[in-house]
Tab-separated table of C-alpha atoms and ligand atoms in Angstrom:
chain	number	residue	atom	x	y	z
P	761	MET	CA	-9.472	-2.762	29.116
P	762	GLY	CA	-10.167	0.316	31.200
P	763	ASP	CA	-12.381	3.147	30.141
P	764	GLU	CA	-11.320	5.866	32.517
P	765	MET	CA	-8.217	7.521	33.872
P	766	THR	CA	-6.354	5.337	36.281
P	767	THR	CA	-6.737	6.943	39.628
P	768	PRO	CA	-3.858	8.088	41.778
P	769	THR	CA	-4.790	8.056	45.411
P	770	SER	CA	-3.240	9.847	48.314
P	771	ALA	CA	-2.602	7.736	51.365
P	772	GLN	CA	-0.828	10.072	53.750
P	773	PRO	CA	-2.788	10.650	56.918
P	774	GLY	CA	-3.174	13.815	58.928
P	775	ASN	CA	-4.147	17.425	58.549
P	776	GLU	CA	-1.159	19.041	60.219
P	777	ALA	CA	0.912	19.801	57.152
P	778	ALA	CA	-2.218	21.044	55.425
P	779	GLU	CA	-3.034	23.419	58.241
P	780	ALA	CA	0.432	24.864	57.970
P	781	LEU	CA	-0.454	25.681	54.349
P	782	GLY	CA	-3.737	27.260	55.380
P	783	VAL	CA	-5.716	24.379	53.865
P	784	ASP	CA	-8.329	22.427	55.817
P	785	ASP	CA	-7.560	19.071	54.255
P	786	THR	CA	-10.024	17.151	56.391
P	787	HIS	CA	-12.892	19.332	55.266
P	788	LEU	CA	-11.755	19.269	51.615
P	789	GLN	CA	-11.518	15.477	51.672
P	790	GLU	CA	-15.035	15.128	53.059
P	791	ALA	CA	-16.506	17.680	50.687
P	792	ALA	CA	-14.720	16.180	47.662
P	793	LYS	CA	-16.036	12.718	48.491
P	794	ARG	CA	-19.533	14.004	49.121
P	795	HIS	CA	-19.971	16.540	46.313
P	796	LEU	CA	-17.294	16.585	43.643
P	797	TRP	CA	-17.675	14.443	40.535
P	798	MET	CA	-14.246	13.982	39.000
P	799	HIS	CA	-13.941	13.387	35.277
P	800	PHE	CA	-13.301	9.950	33.809
P	801	THR	CA	-12.800	8.813	37.390
P	802	ARG	CA	-13.831	5.701	39.214
P	803	MET	CA	-15.268	7.485	42.221
P	804	SER	CA	-15.348	4.280	44.271
P	805	SER	CA	-11.534	4.426	44.401
P	806	TYR	CA	-11.909	7.139	47.000
P	807	ALA	CA	-14.108	5.178	49.374
P	808	ASP	CA	-11.027	4.051	51.280
P	809	HIS	CA	-8.379	6.403	49.898
P	810	ASP	CA	-7.933	10.117	50.022
P	811	VAL	CA	-8.448	12.310	47.007
P	812	PRO	CA	-5.200	13.866	45.746
P	813	ILE	CA	-5.814	17.597	46.128
P	814	MET	CA	-3.407	19.910	44.368
P	815	VAL	CA	-3.107	23.386	45.800
P	816	ARG	CA	-0.141	25.118	44.226
P	817	GLY	CA	2.448	24.916	41.469
P	818	GLU	CA	5.819	26.335	40.570
P	819	GLY	CA	7.679	25.611	37.349
P	820	PRO	CA	7.462	21.865	36.691
P	821	TRP	CA	6.413	21.159	40.300
P	822	VAL	CA	3.009	20.892	41.950
P	823	TYR	CA	2.222	20.641	45.673
P	824	ASP	CA	-0.657	18.796	47.270
P	825	SER	CA	-2.788	19.863	50.212
P	826	ARG	CA	-0.294	18.274	52.619
P	827	GLY	CA	2.634	20.159	51.155
P	828	LYS	CA	4.126	17.185	49.293
P	829	ARG	CA	5.904	18.058	46.057
P	830	TYR	CA	5.444	16.212	42.749
P	831	LEU	CA	7.116	16.568	39.387
P	832	ASP	CA	4.335	17.281	36.918
P	833	GLY	CA	5.327	14.846	34.181
P	834	LEU	CA	2.058	15.355	32.305
P	835	SER	CA	1.780	19.165	32.366
P	836	GLY	CA	-1.517	18.720	34.193
P	837	LEU	CA	-3.205	17.085	31.225
P	838	PHE	CA	-0.837	17.956	28.345
P	839	VAL	CA	-1.561	21.622	29.066
P	840	VAL	CA	0.920	23.599	31.171
P	841	GLN	CA	3.630	24.343	28.574
P	842	ALA	CA	5.033	27.359	30.446
P	843	GLY	CA	5.090	25.623	33.823
P	844	HIS	CA	3.126	26.467	36.950
P	845	GLY	CA	2.983	29.679	38.953
P	846	ARG	CA	3.720	32.091	36.109
P	847	ARG	CA	2.947	35.547	37.461
P	848	GLU	CA	2.814	37.097	33.959
P	849	LEU	CA	-0.148	34.924	33.037
P	850	ALA	CA	-2.024	35.584	36.265
P	851	ASP	CA	-1.458	39.314	35.840
P	852	ALA	CA	-2.686	39.266	32.237
P	853	ALA	CA	-5.902	37.563	33.392
P	854	ALA	CA	-6.420	40.031	36.249
P	855	ARG	CA	-5.793	43.069	34.040
P	856	GLN	CA	-8.276	41.912	31.436
P	857	ALA	CA	-10.947	40.945	33.987
P	858	ALA	CA	-10.707	44.439	35.433
P	859	THR	CA	-10.911	46.076	31.985
P	860	LEU	CA	-13.608	44.033	30.223
P	861	GLY	CA	-14.522	40.852	32.028
P	862	TYR	CA	-16.773	39.459	29.347
P	863	PHE	CA	-18.155	40.146	25.953
P	864	PRO	CA	-19.191	37.583	23.338
P	865	LEU	CA	-17.841	37.037	19.850
P	866	TRP	CA	-21.410	36.803	18.556
P	867	SER	CA	-21.471	39.773	16.145
P	868	TYR	CA	-19.012	41.713	18.336
P	869	ALA	CA	-15.275	41.480	18.699
P	870	HIS	CA	-12.764	42.520	21.336
P	871	PRO	CA	-9.088	43.412	20.930
P	872	ASN	CA	-7.630	40.229	22.440
P	873	ALA	CA	-9.612	37.895	20.195
P	874	ILE	CA	-8.633	39.955	17.151
P	875	GLU	CA	-4.963	40.084	18.083
P	876	LEU	CA	-4.823	36.430	19.011
P	877	SER	CA	-6.461	35.394	15.735
P	878	GLU	CA	-3.866	37.429	13.850
P	879	ARG	CA	-1.067	35.910	15.924
P	880	LEU	CA	-2.299	32.333	15.460
P	881	ALA	CA	-2.656	32.893	11.718
P	882	SER	CA	0.950	34.077	11.593
P	883	LEU	CA	2.151	30.979	13.487
P	884	ALA	CA	0.015	28.463	11.608
P	885	PRO	CA	1.257	26.889	8.367
P	886	GLY	CA	0.302	27.903	4.823
P	887	ASP	CA	-2.998	29.645	4.190
P	888	ILE	CA	-4.523	28.750	7.543
P	889	ASN	CA	-5.560	32.288	8.345
P	890	ARG	CA	-8.992	32.161	9.953
P	891	VAL	CA	-9.641	31.459	13.626
P	892	PHE	CA	-12.907	30.328	15.214
P	893	PHE	CA	-12.558	30.283	19.019
P	894	THR	CA	-14.034	27.693	21.352
P	895	THR	CA	-13.506	26.997	25.041
P	896	GLY	CA	-11.652	23.704	24.640
P	897	GLY	CA	-10.459	20.918	22.376
P	898	GLY	CA	-13.602	18.838	22.051
P	899	GLU	CA	-15.555	21.914	20.987
P	900	ALA	CA	-12.882	22.657	18.381
P	901	VAL	CA	-13.232	19.128	16.980
P	902	GLU	CA	-17.016	19.414	17.055
P	903	SER	CA	-16.736	22.740	15.234
P	904	ALA	CA	-14.429	21.254	12.593
P	905	TRP	CA	-16.904	18.524	11.703
P	906	LYS	CA	-19.781	21.004	11.595
P	907	LEU	CA	-17.800	23.427	9.466
P	908	ALA	CA	-16.864	20.632	7.040
P	909	ARG	CA	-20.529	19.743	6.671
P	910	GLN	CA	-21.741	23.287	6.206
P	911	TYR	CA	-18.865	24.082	3.848
P	912	PHE	CA	-19.774	21.195	1.559
P	913	ARG	CA	-23.444	22.150	1.611
P	914	ALA	CA	-22.493	25.678	0.696
P	915	THR	CA	-20.294	24.502	-2.176
P	916	GLY	CA	-22.762	22.138	-3.802
P	917	GLN	CA	-21.666	18.829	-2.286
P	918	PRO	CA	-24.304	18.275	0.416
P	919	GLY	CA	-23.715	14.511	0.353
P	920	ARG	CA	-20.320	14.902	2.038
P	921	TYR	CA	-20.928	14.480	5.737
P	922	LYS	CA	-18.878	11.484	6.925
P	923	VAL	CA	-15.643	11.605	8.860
P	924	ILE	CA	-12.737	9.212	9.153
P	925	SER	CA	-10.467	8.856	12.173
P	926	ARG	CA	-8.093	6.252	13.592
P	927	ASN	CA	-8.527	3.303	15.917
P	928	ILE	CA	-8.009	4.142	19.602
P	929	ALA	CA	-7.684	7.894	18.883
P	930	TYR	CA	-9.302	10.282	21.362
P	931	HIS	CA	-10.919	13.440	20.002
P	932	GLY	CA	-13.186	14.599	22.845
P	933	THR	CA	-16.436	13.817	24.592
P	934	THR	CA	-19.190	15.959	23.081
P	935	MET	CA	-21.448	13.771	20.944
P	936	GLY	CA	-19.807	14.738	17.649
P	937	ALA	CA	-16.249	14.571	18.950
P	938	LEU	CA	-17.067	11.330	20.778
P	939	SER	CA	-18.379	9.879	17.522
P	940	ILE	CA	-15.024	10.698	15.915
P	941	THR	CA	-13.189	9.137	18.866
P	942	GLY	CA	-11.951	5.603	18.232
P	943	LEU	CA	-12.247	4.184	21.764
P	944	PRO	CA	-15.203	1.777	21.886
P	945	ASP	CA	-15.368	1.612	25.698
P	946	ILE	CA	-16.007	5.319	26.202
P	947	LYS	CA	-18.550	5.404	23.378
P	948	ALA	CA	-20.659	2.398	24.296
P	949	PRO	CA	-22.682	4.019	27.125
P	950	PHE	CA	-23.825	6.791	24.785
P	951	GLU	CA	-24.837	4.902	21.657
P	952	PRO	CA	-26.344	5.629	19.246
P	953	LEU	CA	-23.851	8.316	18.359
P	954	VAL	CA	-23.715	10.702	15.425
P	955	PRO	CA	-23.923	8.653	12.226
P	956	GLY	CA	-21.239	8.775	9.562
P	957	SER	CA	-18.000	8.351	11.528
P	958	VAL	CA	-15.708	5.464	10.576
P	959	ARG	CA	-12.292	4.181	11.690
P	960	VAL	CA	-9.030	3.326	9.972
P	961	GLN	CA	-5.678	1.891	11.073
P	962	ASN	CA	-3.500	3.986	13.346
P	963	THR	CA	0.301	4.225	13.134
P	964	ASN	CA	1.273	1.872	15.961
P	965	PHE	CA	4.531	0.686	14.416
P	966	TYR	CA	5.432	-1.457	17.443
P	967	ARG	CA	2.426	-3.617	16.716
P	968	ALA	CA	2.384	-3.155	12.960
P	969	PRO	CA	0.307	-5.979	11.491
P	970	GLU	CA	2.324	-5.544	8.282
P	971	HIS	CA	5.712	-4.068	7.338
P	972	GLY	CA	6.927	-4.182	10.945
P	973	ASP	CA	10.530	-3.817	9.774
P	974	ASP	CA	10.021	-0.983	7.299
P	975	PRO	CA	8.549	2.279	8.633
P	976	GLU	CA	8.058	3.771	5.191
P	977	ALA	CA	6.193	0.763	3.836
P	978	PHE	CA	4.172	0.708	7.062
P	979	GLY	CA	3.335	4.402	6.591
P	980	ARG	CA	2.148	3.744	3.039
P	981	TRP	CA	0.040	0.843	4.259
P	982	ALA	CA	-1.543	2.934	7.052
P	983	ALA	CA	-2.220	5.874	4.725
P	984	ASP	CA	-3.645	3.590	2.063
P	985	ASP	CA	-6.134	2.291	4.597
P	986	ILE	CA	-7.611	5.803	4.592
P	987	GLU	CA	-7.984	5.688	0.841
P	988	ALA	CA	-9.561	2.236	0.976
P	989	ARG	CA	-12.045	3.511	3.551
P	990	ILE	CA	-12.888	6.600	1.486
P	991	GLU	CA	-13.538	4.367	-1.513
P	992	MET	CA	-15.597	1.942	0.519
P	993	GLU	CA	-17.786	4.713	1.941
P	994	GLY	CA	-18.064	6.430	-1.441
P	995	PRO	CA	-15.807	9.481	-1.870
P	996	SER	CA	-18.729	11.820	-2.474
P	997	SER	CA	-20.015	11.063	1.053
P	998	VAL	CA	-16.764	11.754	2.926
P	999	ALA	CA	-16.167	15.247	4.335
P	1000	ALA	CA	-13.006	15.016	6.429
P	1001	VAL	CA	-10.234	12.921	7.934
P	1002	PHE	CA	-9.256	13.706	11.550
P	1003	LEU	CA	-5.689	12.834	12.542
P	1004	GLU	CA	-3.398	13.872	15.367
P	1005	PRO	CA	0.212	14.564	14.344
P	1006	VAL	CA	1.266	12.115	17.090
P	1007	GLN	CA	-1.663	10.016	18.278
P	1008	ASN	CA	-1.910	10.239	22.050
P	1009	SER	CA	-4.287	7.437	22.943
P	1010	GLY	CA	-2.566	4.081	22.735
P	1011	GLY	CA	0.644	5.730	23.922
P	1012	CYS	CA	2.151	8.160	21.401
P	1013	PHE	CA	2.143	6.864	17.848
P	1014	PRO	CA	4.317	9.169	15.726
P	1015	PRO	CA	3.664	9.229	11.988
P	1016	PRO	CA	5.942	7.003	9.910
P	1017	PRO	CA	8.052	8.867	7.315
P	1018	GLY	CA	5.964	9.957	4.346
P	1019	TYR	CA	2.650	9.127	6.031
P	1020	PHE	CA	1.162	12.618	6.115
P	1021	GLN	CA	2.379	13.453	2.620
P	1022	ARG	CA	0.560	10.408	1.301
P	1023	VAL	CA	-2.562	11.185	3.351
P	1024	ARG	CA	-2.551	14.695	1.901
P	1025	GLU	CA	-2.402	13.284	-1.631
P	1026	ILE	CA	-5.226	10.886	-0.872
P	1027	CYS	CA	-7.406	13.640	0.587
P	1028	ASP	CA	-6.747	15.851	-2.432
P	1029	ARG	CA	-7.495	13.034	-4.861
P	1030	HIS	CA	-10.896	12.498	-3.274
P	1031	GLY	CA	-11.790	16.075	-2.338
P	1032	VAL	CA	-11.709	15.258	1.387
P	1033	LEU	CA	-10.597	17.784	4.028
P	1034	LEU	CA	-7.641	16.984	6.272
P	1035	VAL	CA	-8.066	18.057	9.909
P	1036	SER	CA	-4.954	18.064	12.076
P	1037	ASP	CA	-6.203	17.575	15.638
P	1038	GLU	CA	-3.457	19.340	17.560
P	1039	VAL	CA	-5.195	19.706	20.892
P	1040	ILE	CA	-2.104	18.115	22.442
P	1041	CYS	CA	0.541	18.488	19.738
P	1042	ALA	CA	0.423	22.258	19.117
P	1043	PHE	CA	2.256	24.997	21.030
P	1044	GLY	CA	5.633	23.406	21.306
P	1045	ARG	CA	4.784	19.932	22.563
P	1046	LEU	CA	6.650	18.430	19.586
P	1047	GLY	CA	9.264	21.180	19.342
P	1048	SER	CA	7.317	23.213	16.761
P	1049	TRP	CA	4.380	25.603	17.021
P	1050	PHE	CA	2.176	23.116	15.228
P	1051	GLY	CA	2.646	19.395	14.635
P	1052	ALA	CA	1.855	19.882	10.946
P	1053	GLN	CA	5.065	21.912	10.693
P	1054	ARG	CA	7.057	19.215	12.464
P	1055	TYR	CA	6.002	16.661	9.874
P	1056	ASP	CA	5.770	19.060	6.950
P	1057	TYR	CA	2.173	18.745	5.800
P	1058	LEU	CA	-0.530	21.317	5.214
P	1059	PRO	CA	-3.932	20.481	6.673
P	1060	ASP	CA	-7.165	22.288	5.801
P	1061	MET	CA	-8.015	22.775	9.468
P	1062	ILE	CA	-6.191	22.626	12.782
P	1063	THR	CA	-7.948	22.066	16.090
P	1064	CYS	CA	-6.070	23.252	19.166
P	1065	ALA	CA	-6.584	24.168	22.822
P	1066	LYS	CA	-4.660	23.116	25.977
P	1067	GLY	CA	-1.172	24.646	25.586
P	1068	MET	CA	-2.481	27.825	23.940
P	1069	THR	CA	-2.964	29.377	27.403
P	1070	SER	CA	-0.711	26.927	29.276
P	1071	GLY	CA	-3.995	26.183	31.062
P	1072	TYR	CA	-4.217	29.446	32.993
P	1073	SER	CA	-7.637	29.974	31.427
P	1074	PRO	CA	-9.703	27.686	29.176
P	1075	LEU	CA	-9.535	28.262	25.434
P	1076	GLY	CA	-9.685	26.301	22.211
P	1077	ALA	CA	-9.672	27.192	18.547
P	1078	LEU	CA	-10.456	25.918	15.101
P	1079	LEU	CA	-7.993	27.286	12.568
P	1080	VAL	CA	-9.054	27.037	8.935
P	1081	SER	CA	-7.689	27.741	5.488
P	1082	ASP	CA	-8.835	30.717	3.428
P	1083	ARG	CA	-10.586	28.328	1.050
P	1084	LEU	CA	-12.910	27.053	3.781
P	1085	MET	CA	-13.840	30.595	4.794
P	1086	GLU	CA	-14.634	31.627	1.227
P	1087	PRO	CA	-18.334	30.572	1.127
P	1088	PHE	CA	-18.996	32.417	4.393
P	1089	LEU	CA	-17.704	35.775	3.196
P	1090	SER	CA	-20.570	36.859	0.980
P	1091	GLY	CA	-24.331	37.328	0.961
P	1092	SER	CA	-26.408	35.999	3.840
P	1093	ALA	CA	-24.048	33.114	4.660
P	1094	SER	CA	-22.882	32.520	8.222
P	1095	PHE	CA	-21.477	29.560	10.126
P	1096	SER	CA	-24.474	28.539	12.246
P	1097	HIS	CA	-22.448	27.773	15.310
P	1098	GLY	CA	-21.016	29.375	18.445
P	1099	PHE	CA	-20.283	29.177	22.183
P	1100	THR	CA	-21.011	31.838	24.797
P	1101	PHE	CA	-17.502	31.621	26.211
P	1102	GLY	CA	-15.610	30.943	22.962
P	1103	GLY	CA	-12.704	33.394	22.705
P	1104	HIS	CA	-13.368	34.800	26.189
P	1105	PRO	CA	-11.568	38.120	26.772
P	1106	VAL	CA	-9.693	36.806	29.814
P	1107	SER	CA	-8.661	33.565	28.102
P	1108	THR	CA	-7.477	35.328	24.964
P	1109	ALA	CA	-5.519	37.824	27.097
P	1110	VAL	CA	-3.861	34.895	28.832
P	1111	ALA	CA	-3.141	33.210	25.489
P	1112	LEU	CA	-1.436	36.358	24.181
P	1113	ALA	CA	0.652	36.623	27.348
P	1114	ASN	CA	1.469	32.920	27.109
P	1115	LEU	CA	2.632	33.237	23.499
P	1116	ASP	CA	4.740	36.252	24.510
P	1117	LEU	CA	6.294	34.255	27.317
P	1118	MET	CA	6.877	31.217	25.117
P	1119	GLU	CA	8.583	33.372	22.523
P	1120	LYS	CA	10.659	35.290	25.052
P	1121	GLU	CA	11.925	32.096	26.683
P	1122	ASP	CA	12.046	30.196	23.399
P	1123	LEU	CA	10.097	27.313	24.924
P	1124	VAL	CA	9.359	25.790	21.532
P	1125	GLY	CA	13.075	25.814	20.775
P	1126	ASN	CA	13.753	24.378	24.221
P	1127	ALA	CA	11.402	21.472	23.582
P	1128	ASP	CA	13.100	20.874	20.253
P	1129	ARG	CA	16.629	21.082	21.661
P	1130	ARG	CA	15.881	18.930	24.708
P	1131	ALA	CA	13.824	16.309	22.907
P	1132	ALA	CA	16.879	14.117	22.306
P	1133	ASP	CA	17.853	14.271	26.011
P	1134	PHE	CA	14.351	13.342	27.092
P	1135	ARG	CA	14.276	10.464	24.646
P	1136	ALA	CA	17.704	9.273	25.827
P	1137	VAL	CA	16.545	9.116	29.455
P	1138	LEU	CA	13.436	7.131	28.541
P	1139	GLU	CA	15.289	4.892	26.091
P	1140	GLY	CA	17.584	4.122	29.019
P	1141	LEU	CA	14.690	2.190	30.582
P	1142	ARG	CA	14.600	-0.332	27.767
P	1143	ASP	CA	16.730	-2.778	29.733
P	1144	LEU	CA	13.810	-3.293	32.157
P	1145	PRO	CA	11.934	-6.509	31.360
P	1146	ILE	CA	8.552	-4.757	31.498
P	1147	VAL	CA	9.436	-2.015	28.991
P	1148	GLY	CA	8.346	-3.139	25.535
P	1149	ASP	CA	8.498	0.113	23.632
P	1150	VAL	CA	9.457	3.756	24.091
P	1151	ARG	CA	7.950	6.051	21.481
P	1152	GLY	CA	7.040	9.643	20.870
P	1153	ASP	CA	8.526	12.922	19.746
P	1154	GLY	CA	9.457	16.265	21.267
P	1155	LEU	CA	8.466	16.231	24.950
P	1156	PHE	CA	5.643	13.754	24.372
P	1157	TYR	CA	6.316	10.073	25.041
P	1158	GLY	CA	4.628	6.787	25.781
P	1159	ILE	CA	6.216	3.731	27.353
P	1160	GLU	CA	4.419	0.505	26.521
P	1161	MET	CA	4.589	-2.229	29.137
P	1162	VAL	CA	4.582	-5.878	28.124
P	1163	LYS	CA	4.563	-9.276	29.779
P	1164	ASP	CA	7.126	-10.685	27.399
P	1165	LYS	CA	9.526	-8.506	25.464
P	1166	ALA	CA	10.459	-11.180	22.945
P	1167	THR	CA	6.896	-11.932	21.895
P	1168	LYS	CA	5.468	-8.472	22.786
P	1169	GLU	CA	2.735	-10.298	24.670
P	1170	THR	CA	0.578	-7.800	26.487
P	1171	PHE	CA	-1.329	-8.105	29.756
P	1172	ASP	CA	-4.850	-9.486	29.895
P	1173	ASP	CA	-7.617	-7.339	31.361
P	1174	ASP	CA	-7.165	-8.681	34.891
P	1175	GLU	CA	-3.405	-8.233	34.868
P	1176	SER	CA	-3.747	-4.787	33.430
P	1177	GLU	CA	-6.250	-3.883	36.113
P	1178	ARG	CA	-3.916	-5.126	38.846
P	1179	LEU	CA	-0.845	-3.567	37.275
P	1180	LEU	CA	-2.184	-0.136	36.407
P	1181	ARG	CA	-4.960	0.513	38.885
P	1182	GLY	CA	-3.786	-1.799	41.616
P	1183	TYR	CA	-0.206	-0.634	41.648
P	1184	LEU	CA	1.413	1.634	39.073
P	1185	SER	CA	-0.765	4.729	39.207
P	1186	GLY	CA	-0.612	4.943	42.978
P	1187	ALA	CA	3.061	3.999	43.216
P	1188	LEU	CA	4.217	6.574	40.645
P	1189	PHE	CA	2.216	9.229	42.394
P	1190	GLN	CA	3.495	8.249	45.825
P	1191	ALA	CA	7.006	8.380	44.408
P	1192	GLY	CA	6.378	11.998	43.451
P	1193	LEU	CA	5.645	11.796	39.730
P	1194	VAL	CA	2.448	12.922	38.056
P	1195	CYS	CA	2.057	10.979	34.822
P	1196	ARG	CA	-0.606	8.791	33.334
P	1197	ALA	CA	-0.902	5.036	33.330
P	1198	ASP	CA	-3.380	4.283	30.598
P	1199	ASP	CA	-4.831	1.081	29.201
P	1200	ARG	CA	-7.274	2.406	26.675
P	1201	GLY	CA	-5.077	0.571	24.172
P	1202	ASP	CA	-2.227	-1.627	25.385
P	1203	PRO	CA	-0.942	-0.551	28.820
P	1204	VAL	CA	1.272	2.522	28.611
P	1205	ILE	CA	2.713	5.252	30.764
P	1206	GLN	CA	2.344	8.657	29.170
P	1207	LEU	CA	4.654	11.588	29.728
P	1208	ALA	CA	4.431	15.200	28.594
P	1209	PRO	CA	6.399	17.434	30.978
P	1210	PRO	CA	6.215	21.240	30.854
P	1211	LEU	CA	8.402	22.794	28.171
P	1212	VAL	CA	10.476	24.537	30.859
P	1213	CYS	CA	11.913	21.179	31.984
P	1214	GLU	CA	15.626	20.520	31.906
P	1215	GLN	CA	17.924	17.535	32.170
P	1216	GLU	CA	17.585	17.235	35.988
P	1217	HIS	CA	13.797	16.873	35.642
P	1218	PHE	CA	14.117	14.262	32.903
P	1219	GLU	CA	16.563	12.342	35.066
P	1220	LEU	CA	14.199	12.398	38.023
P	1221	ILE	CA	11.406	11.073	35.779
P	1222	GLY	CA	13.766	8.306	34.643
P	1223	GLU	CA	14.771	7.412	38.220
P	1224	ILE	CA	11.203	7.214	39.498
P	1225	LEU	CA	10.076	5.166	36.513
P	1226	ARG	CA	12.996	2.758	36.904
P	1227	SER	CA	12.290	2.158	40.550
P	1228	VAL	CA	8.494	1.798	40.230
P	1229	LEU	CA	8.606	-0.314	37.057
P	1230	THR	CA	11.204	-2.617	38.613
P	1231	ASP	CA	8.911	-3.086	41.576
P	1232	ALA	CA	5.878	-3.617	39.337
P	1233	TRP	CA	7.706	-6.400	37.496
P	1234	LYS	CA	8.539	-8.155	40.774
P	1235	ARG	CA	4.906	-8.068	41.791
P	1236	LEU	CA	3.664	-9.623	38.562
Y	1238	PLP	C1	-6.419	15.061	20.368
Y	1238	PLP	C2	-7.496	15.582	21.263
Y	1238	PLP	N1	-8.597	16.108	20.738
Y	1238	PLP	C3	-9.583	16.599	21.507
Y	1238	PLP	C4	-9.482	16.575	22.881
Y	1238	PLP	C5	-10.597	17.136	23.726
Y	1238	PLP	O1	-10.204	18.303	24.348
Y	1238	PLP	P1	-11.009	18.908	25.599
Y	1238	PLP	O2	-10.825	17.962	26.733
Y	1238	PLP	O3	-10.382	20.241	25.810
Y	1238	PLP	O4	-12.438	19.016	25.163
Y	1238	PLP	C6	-8.338	16.048	23.476
Y	1238	PLP	C7	-8.209	16.023	24.932
Y	1238	PLP	O5	-7.279	15.513	25.491
Y	1238	PLP	C8	-7.329	15.521	22.645
Y	1238	PLP	O6	-6.215	14.989	23.191
């Protein structure tokens, strides 16, 4: 099983097209190989391949340093909701940088952070009215765990410090967020991690160990595993449960019907906080502002980032209920936590402009309306022998690849290595599609196109996948 992103490589030779774009590709290639350390990347892949260098974007398209066009089927990294090249967002950033380039949120405020907190509170469900800004998703998750701990100390339950999350779920890479993450391979090099983080079953219905023919019974079973874990750990030691509305890692596991309602009941019964990690699922990805609204549950906290600015500037946030803020509103209390760049003036300006744009163009509604078309295109691939499952919601899907559809037999580590790294990642990229071939669970292809996409883009995704997956099957 792999522990890093599969690595698309660029194989086209020559610097001519690049020069026409005003880019010195030869120099960039050399400098990238010599100096740049790419994230979750097997750097050795680039010893005999070129680094894919993206220089420009427009709508759902991105262009590399040789001028080749790709459909961005992953919105960068589940980020670019509004599509690339949006002038409004660039202008908002420039205006703010010229007005007040930086000031912290440590004891001070600035108008954008205030307005954005008000706006997020109005979009968020229920009494989630307080916003603590970070610079990204992992920091938001880290902040949620720390807030849960300090909240319980402040309210006379100092023994509550543990957190529960699901197998194979990704929640970030800082030591706290990594401890909450359920991917053993990316944790192992950094052990020992933060104590007090334990795993439960996820909602992979395709591989349901029980109730594989009854989603509701499966949902009850998966939710009840959380209760069993709380009881095993001792309820008075458990602070919070971290769940994504649709779990990304493993290839898009939507919640079975009734799952979140039952989890909410369980959390309430045991006094445990429910954190909805919406770093991917918020801001229209599922056809709603927040995933909690899509599935009709009320968490105590929401972590979000990525789509809030459509990626035009980095920003994350922890959104919390009034109840959690209560102990910090009087006397000498304060949340002992912060980041220099959390709620940066430029990023919050971009977020406000992005929310304006999303509202004006009804991008959340677009994702909701087009979700069925996107699903239909991907479901259309089910006739391919390698396609075992197609699952997801909104504009967020995973396609699980199998060796045998009838038995659902998956690929062993060697086959997966050959299939994903040896062929699929490169072939999909060469065919002009940015997506993600991932084997952190069973091998999947993940898709999350920008919310501006239309039927023609979905069809192109379908065509490229059909051709490359057909070829992959022949090679097996
Ligand atoms: C659910 C979830 N939580 C947290 C994170 C970490 O976010 P970041 O990379 O911005 O730190 C991610 C990143 O993909 C994520 O998908």
